[in-house]
Amino acid sequence: MTFTSSDFKRNEACGLDLGWINQIRVNRAAADRRGASLANRRTVKKEYQAAWLVKAIQVIDLTTLGGDDTPGRVERLCMKAMRPLRADLMEALGITELSTGAVCVYHEMIAPAVRVLNGRLPIAAVSTGFPAGLTSMETKLREIELSVAAGATEIDIVITRQHVLTGNWQTLYDEMLAYRKACGEAHIKAILATGDLLTLENVAKASWVCMMAGADFIKTSTGKEGVNATIPVALTMVRTIREYHEQTGFMVGFKPAGGVSSAKSALQYLTLMKEELGNAWLQPHLFRIGASSLLTDIERQLEHYVTGQYSANHRHAQP
């Protein structure tokens, strides 16, 4: 069946099925082989690659999450998000309108983002004690509420990893359910911090629990773990999304984040989404790539396609 964005409806929480969670198994060797096949295959070339790279721009959550963030930096980020390619490249590619999928910032940087974007792009705010998620539950819920009130239309929460590592699925479900309620109309992305979860089975189980509790997206990483997004982890997560859709009818989004910094890696994730979930998931409301430096490399690759020459990074405006 083919879906369009008009068919999309937000994921709704369903009951936690511990019987289903406890029977989940993941074949690590098979996941690694599938990941290697994506990494080693010949990629699309020429005008097809250019088209795919433009698609990659459309699904980027253009991100700045530094302790040295300033309103000026966020304002530049937002301007870049609304105009991610230079005018000459846009003209050469025959593109009249293009933007990233969203911008992603800390709570304190929502206000400057709102001033610049003025509703033209979604604003995602990281929340719930990002990146460790070890503040009190009362603080986490209040943080979500304050970010939504400040203008965030998407909230990227971090789960409490100890619930996964100890198999405390009911508590994880209840936590996620509370986050979903606090978000109200804002869409919620559940960051699993997969580099901390030790096994692909834990990744799969955490994905299922968060989706059962109403997550609109499941996201790999905060970008602050020792290991962030990887293809085997992404494969595991998108297959849980496919199974969840088959069982419930709800389409949950996927967001790899952390370490996705090259055009080649973006193409690998686009290919994974197309092959595992289909074209319906290649839209910003169901697929995002969390990144900061990725856009610069994509712009360099597109300039090479247009001119036949690579340019230095410093020739491209940095977000």
Short mmCIF file of C-alpha atoms in Angstrom, two decimals:
data_model
loop_
_atom_site.label_atom_id
_atom_site.label_comp_id
_atom_site.label_asym_id
_atom_site.label_seq_id
_atom_site.Cartn_x
_atom_site.Cartn_y
_atom_site.Cartn_z
CA MET A 1 0.00 0.00 0.00
CA THR A 2 1.23 3.53 -0.80
CA PHE A 3 0.82 6.30 1.77
CA THR A 4 1.04 10.06 1.43
CA SER A 5 1.35 12.73 4.11
CA SER A 6 -2.40 13.29 3.87
CA ASP A 7 -2.89 9.75 5.19
CA PHE A 8 -0.67 10.43 8.20
CA LYS A 9 -2.09 10.38 11.70
CA ARG A 10 -0.10 10.68 14.89
CA ASN A 11 0.84 7.60 16.80
CA GLU A 12 -1.47 6.87 19.69
CA ALA A 13 -0.47 5.05 22.83
CA CYS A 14 -1.61 1.47 23.09
CA GLY A 15 -1.30 -0.92 25.99
CA LEU A 16 2.12 -2.28 26.93
CA ASP A 17 2.37 -5.90 25.76
CA LEU A 18 5.11 -7.45 27.88
CA GLY A 19 4.57 -10.81 26.23
CA TRP A 20 5.57 -9.28 22.90
CA ILE A 21 8.50 -7.36 24.40
CA ASN A 22 9.97 -10.38 26.16
CA GLN A 23 9.97 -12.56 23.04
CA ILE A 24 11.96 -10.10 20.89
CA ARG A 25 15.24 -11.47 19.53
CA VAL A 26 17.72 -9.85 17.13
CA ASN A 27 20.27 -11.71 14.99
CA ARG A 28 23.35 -9.52 15.42
CA ALA A 29 25.38 -11.27 12.71
CA ALA A 30 22.59 -10.84 10.16
CA ALA A 31 22.18 -7.15 11.08
CA ASP A 32 25.92 -6.59 10.63
CA ARG A 33 25.88 -8.32 7.21
CA ARG A 34 22.95 -6.18 6.07
CA GLY A 35 24.71 -3.06 7.31
CA ALA A 36 27.90 -4.01 5.45
CA SER A 37 25.94 -4.53 2.24
CA LEU A 38 24.68 -0.95 2.44
CA ALA A 39 28.10 0.47 3.22
CA ASN A 40 29.90 -1.40 0.43
CA ARG A 41 27.47 -1.16 -2.47
CA ARG A 42 27.91 1.25 -5.38
CA THR A 43 25.93 4.40 -4.70
CA VAL A 44 23.72 6.34 -7.08
CA LYS A 45 25.61 8.66 -9.43
CA LYS A 46 25.29 11.93 -11.35
CA GLU A 47 21.81 13.48 -11.53
CA TYR A 48 20.33 10.68 -9.43
CA GLN A 49 22.81 11.34 -6.64
CA ALA A 50 22.11 15.06 -6.86
CA ALA A 51 18.37 14.39 -6.46
CA TRP A 52 18.98 12.14 -3.46
CA LEU A 53 21.22 14.74 -1.84
CA VAL A 54 18.52 17.38 -2.24
CA LYS A 55 16.14 14.94 -0.55
CA ALA A 56 18.68 14.54 2.27
CA ILE A 57 18.68 18.31 2.83
CA GLN A 58 14.89 18.27 3.13
CA VAL A 59 15.02 15.81 6.04
CA ILE A 60 17.87 17.33 8.06
CA ASP A 61 17.18 18.52 11.59
CA LEU A 62 19.83 21.25 11.44
CA THR A 63 21.26 21.17 14.93
CA THR A 64 23.35 23.18 17.35
CA LEU A 65 23.72 21.78 20.86
CA GLY A 66 26.89 23.37 22.15
CA GLY A 67 27.53 24.85 25.55
CA ASP A 68 28.77 27.94 23.71
CA ASP A 69 25.58 28.48 21.69
CA THR A 70 24.50 32.10 21.41
CA PRO A 71 21.37 33.76 19.99
CA GLY A 72 23.45 34.95 17.03
CA ARG A 73 24.60 31.42 16.22
CA VAL A 74 21.04 30.13 16.37
CA GLU A 75 19.82 32.96 14.17
CA ARG A 76 22.45 32.03 11.55
CA LEU A 77 21.43 28.38 11.87
CA CYS A 78 17.81 29.30 11.17
CA MET A 79 18.71 31.43 8.18
CA LYS A 80 20.76 28.56 6.80
CA ALA A 81 17.89 26.13 7.41
CA MET A 82 15.55 28.31 5.34
CA ARG A 83 18.12 28.76 2.57
CA PRO A 84 20.43 25.73 2.74
CA LEU A 85 21.99 26.12 -0.73
CA ARG A 86 23.59 29.09 -2.47
CA ALA A 87 21.45 30.85 -5.05
CA ASP A 88 23.68 29.84 -7.96
CA LEU A 89 23.44 26.16 -7.03
CA MET A 90 19.67 26.41 -6.61
CA GLU A 91 19.39 27.93 -10.08
CA ALA A 92 21.68 25.33 -11.68
CA LEU A 93 19.69 22.51 -10.10
CA GLY A 94 16.37 24.01 -11.15
CA ILE A 95 15.17 24.40 -7.57
CA THR A 96 13.00 27.34 -6.55
CA GLU A 97 12.24 26.38 -2.93
CA LEU A 98 14.24 24.30 -0.47
CA SER A 99 14.65 24.11 3.29
CA THR A 100 15.78 21.65 5.91
CA GLY A 101 13.24 19.61 7.85
CA ALA A 102 13.62 21.56 11.10
CA VAL A 103 16.12 23.17 13.43
CA CYS A 104 17.07 21.56 16.76
CA VAL A 105 18.26 23.58 19.76
CA TYR A 106 18.36 23.72 23.56
CA HIS A 107 15.42 25.27 25.41
CA GLU A 108 17.23 28.58 25.98
CA MET A 109 17.70 28.99 22.23
CA ILE A 110 14.03 28.51 21.25
CA ALA A 111 13.27 32.26 21.45
CA PRO A 112 15.82 33.38 18.83
CA ALA A 113 14.73 30.50 16.59
CA VAL A 114 11.10 31.60 16.86
CA ARG A 115 12.04 35.19 16.00
CA VAL A 116 13.76 34.16 12.78
CA LEU A 117 11.61 31.26 11.61
CA ASN A 118 8.22 32.75 12.55
CA GLY A 119 6.42 29.45 11.91
CA ARG A 120 8.10 28.69 8.59
CA LEU A 121 9.95 25.60 9.88
CA PRO A 122 9.45 23.27 12.84
CA ILE A 123 11.55 23.97 15.93
CA ALA A 124 12.74 20.93 17.85
CA ALA A 125 13.99 21.31 21.41
CA VAL A 126 15.97 18.70 23.30
CA SER A 127 14.48 18.07 26.71
CA THR A 128 14.16 15.88 29.83
CA GLY A 129 17.64 16.54 31.12
CA PHE A 130 19.37 16.05 27.77
CA PRO A 131 21.75 14.30 27.24
CA ALA A 132 21.92 12.10 30.37
CA GLY A 133 18.26 12.29 31.34
CA LEU A 134 19.02 12.00 35.05
CA THR A 135 17.06 14.91 36.45
CA SER A 136 13.87 14.44 38.46
CA MET A 137 10.66 13.46 36.69
CA GLU A 138 9.00 16.67 37.87
CA THR A 139 11.81 18.70 36.31
CA LYS A 140 11.66 16.74 33.06
CA LEU A 141 7.93 17.25 32.61
CA ARG A 142 8.18 20.95 33.43
CA GLU A 143 11.01 21.34 30.94
CA ILE A 144 8.82 19.86 28.20
CA GLU A 145 5.93 22.16 29.09
CA LEU A 146 8.15 25.25 29.12
CA SER A 147 9.69 24.40 25.73
CA VAL A 148 6.27 23.89 24.14
CA ALA A 149 5.06 27.17 25.64
CA ALA A 150 8.18 28.91 24.25
CA GLY A 151 7.36 27.80 20.71
CA ALA A 152 8.90 24.37 20.18
CA THR A 153 6.74 22.26 17.89
CA GLU A 154 8.78 19.09 18.41
CA ILE A 155 10.36 17.76 21.60
CA ASP A 156 13.34 15.38 21.54
CA ILE A 157 13.26 13.57 24.91
CA VAL A 158 15.88 11.20 26.28
CA ILE A 159 14.75 7.99 27.89
CA THR A 160 16.11 6.80 31.23
CA ARG A 161 18.62 4.18 30.11
CA GLN A 162 18.62 2.32 33.42
CA HIS A 163 15.04 1.19 32.74
CA VAL A 164 16.26 -0.59 29.61
CA LEU A 165 19.41 -2.01 31.18
CA THR A 166 17.40 -3.46 34.08
CA GLY A 167 14.47 -4.62 31.92
CA ASN A 168 12.04 -2.34 33.72
CA TRP A 169 9.74 -1.97 30.73
CA GLN A 170 6.63 -0.88 32.64
CA THR A 171 8.47 2.07 34.16
CA LEU A 172 9.90 3.06 30.77
CA TYR A 173 6.40 2.86 29.27
CA ASP A 174 4.90 5.00 32.06
CA GLU A 175 7.71 7.55 31.69
CA MET A 176 7.21 7.82 27.94
CA LEU A 177 3.44 8.08 28.38
CA ALA A 178 3.92 11.04 30.73
CA TYR A 179 6.28 12.75 28.28
CA ARG A 180 3.77 12.29 25.47
CA LYS A 181 1.02 13.86 27.56
CA ALA A 182 3.23 16.82 28.54
CA CYS A 183 4.00 17.52 24.86
CA GLY A 184 0.37 18.14 24.00
CA GLU A 185 0.19 18.96 20.28
CA ALA A 186 3.97 19.04 19.88
CA HIS A 187 5.40 15.93 18.26
CA ILE A 188 7.67 13.83 20.43
CA LYS A 189 10.89 12.08 19.43
CA ALA A 190 12.21 9.43 21.83
CA ILE A 191 16.02 9.38 21.94
CA LEU A 192 17.13 5.88 22.90
CA ALA A 193 20.86 6.69 23.30
CA THR A 194 21.54 3.35 21.64
CA GLY A 195 25.28 3.48 22.33
CA ASP A 196 24.42 3.02 26.03
CA LEU A 197 21.99 0.11 25.57
CA LEU A 198 24.62 -2.63 25.01
CA THR A 199 22.64 -4.98 22.72
CA LEU A 200 20.44 -4.78 19.63
CA GLU A 201 17.74 -6.66 21.54
CA ASN A 202 17.65 -3.85 24.08
CA VAL A 203 17.42 -1.36 21.20
CA ALA A 204 14.50 -3.26 19.67
CA LYS A 205 12.65 -3.63 22.97
CA ALA A 206 13.14 0.03 23.91
CA SER A 207 11.89 1.03 20.44
CA TRP A 208 8.74 -1.02 20.87
CA VAL A 209 8.01 0.27 24.38
CA CYS A 210 8.40 3.91 23.29
CA MET A 211 6.14 3.39 20.27
CA MET A 212 3.54 1.61 22.42
CA ALA A 213 3.57 4.71 24.65
CA GLY A 214 2.90 7.05 21.73
CA ALA A 215 6.30 8.21 20.41
CA ASP A 216 5.93 9.98 17.06
CA PHE A 217 9.60 9.30 16.24
CA ILE A 218 12.28 7.05 17.62
CA LYS A 219 15.79 8.49 17.47
CA THR A 220 19.14 6.74 17.82
CA SER A 221 21.33 9.05 19.85
CA THR A 222 21.96 12.31 21.62
CA GLY A 223 25.24 12.72 19.74
CA LYS A 224 27.02 12.77 23.11
CA GLU A 225 27.53 9.00 23.58
CA GLY A 226 30.75 7.20 22.72
CA VAL A 227 28.94 5.40 19.88
CA ASN A 228 26.09 7.13 18.10
CA ALA A 229 24.10 6.22 14.97
CA THR A 230 25.20 3.05 13.17
CA ILE A 231 23.59 1.15 10.31
CA PRO A 232 22.95 -2.09 12.33
CA VAL A 233 21.21 -0.05 15.04
CA ALA A 234 19.22 1.88 12.43
CA LEU A 235 18.22 -1.37 10.73
CA THR A 236 16.99 -2.77 14.03
CA MET A 237 14.94 0.33 14.75
CA VAL A 238 13.36 0.71 11.30
CA ARG A 239 12.31 -2.94 11.35
CA THR A 240 10.52 -2.38 14.64
CA ILE A 241 8.80 0.59 12.99
CA ARG A 242 7.70 -1.63 10.10
CA GLU A 243 6.37 -4.30 12.46
CA TYR A 244 4.61 -1.71 14.60
CA HIS A 245 2.90 -0.27 11.52
CA GLU A 246 1.81 -3.76 10.43
CA GLN A 247 0.26 -4.41 13.84
CA THR A 248 -1.27 -1.02 14.66
CA GLY A 249 -1.57 0.94 11.41
CA PHE A 250 0.44 3.86 12.84
CA MET A 251 3.46 5.20 10.96
CA VAL A 252 6.25 6.14 13.36
CA GLY A 253 9.18 8.25 12.20
CA PHE A 254 12.90 7.51 12.47
CA LYS A 255 15.81 9.86 13.18
CA PRO A 256 19.47 8.80 13.07
CA ALA A 257 21.65 11.33 14.87
CA GLY A 258 25.24 11.63 15.95
CA GLY A 259 28.12 11.11 13.55
CA VAL A 260 26.08 11.49 10.34
CA SER A 261 28.42 14.06 8.84
CA SER A 262 29.05 13.02 5.22
CA ALA A 263 26.90 12.96 2.12
CA LYS A 264 27.82 9.29 1.67
CA SER A 265 26.45 8.37 5.10
CA ALA A 266 23.25 10.33 4.45
CA LEU A 267 22.74 8.35 1.22
CA GLN A 268 23.17 5.10 3.16
CA TYR A 269 20.39 6.07 5.57
CA LEU A 270 18.12 7.19 2.73
CA THR A 271 18.71 3.85 1.00
CA LEU A 272 17.97 1.97 4.20
CA MET A 273 14.68 3.82 4.63
CA LYS A 274 13.63 3.26 1.02
CA GLU A 275 14.46 -0.45 1.04
CA GLU A 276 13.13 -1.30 4.51
CA LEU A 277 10.11 1.03 4.82
CA GLY A 278 9.41 2.32 1.31
CA ASN A 279 8.99 5.73 -0.29
CA ALA A 280 6.25 6.77 2.14
CA TRP A 281 8.90 7.15 4.85
CA LEU A 282 11.17 9.41 2.78
CA GLN A 283 9.30 12.53 3.90
CA PRO A 284 10.18 15.01 6.67
CA HIS A 285 7.18 14.03 8.79
CA LEU A 286 8.55 10.46 9.01
CA PHE A 287 12.31 10.72 8.51
CA ARG A 288 14.88 13.15 9.86
CA ILE A 289 18.66 13.16 10.08
CA GLY A 290 20.05 14.96 13.10
CA ALA A 291 23.17 16.77 11.96
CA SER A 292 25.25 19.93 12.15
CA SER A 293 28.12 19.56 9.65
CA LEU A 294 26.33 17.26 7.17
CA LEU A 295 24.81 20.14 5.21
CA THR A 296 28.24 21.56 4.36
CA ASP A 297 29.41 18.29 2.79
CA ILE A 298 26.17 17.89 0.82
CA GLU A 299 26.55 21.42 -0.51
CA ARG A 300 30.14 20.65 -1.58
CA GLN A 301 28.98 17.50 -3.39
CA LEU A 302 26.24 19.39 -5.19
CA GLU A 303 28.70 22.09 -6.23
CA HIS A 304 30.92 19.37 -7.68
CA TYR A 305 27.95 18.02 -9.63
CA VAL A 306 27.18 21.49 -11.02
CA THR A 307 30.73 22.73 -11.72
CA GLY A 308 32.88 19.62 -11.83
CA GLN A 309 35.09 20.99 -9.04
CA TYR A 310 35.17 20.60 -5.27
CA SER A 311 35.37 23.72 -3.13
CA ALA A 312 36.87 24.24 0.30
CA ASN A 313 34.54 24.03 3.30
CA HIS A 314 35.14 27.67 4.19
CA ARG A 315 33.47 28.78 0.93
CA HIS A 316 30.13 27.54 2.24
CA ALA A 317 28.23 29.43 4.90
CA GLN A 318 28.45 27.57 8.18
CA PRO A 319 25.26 27.20 10.20
#
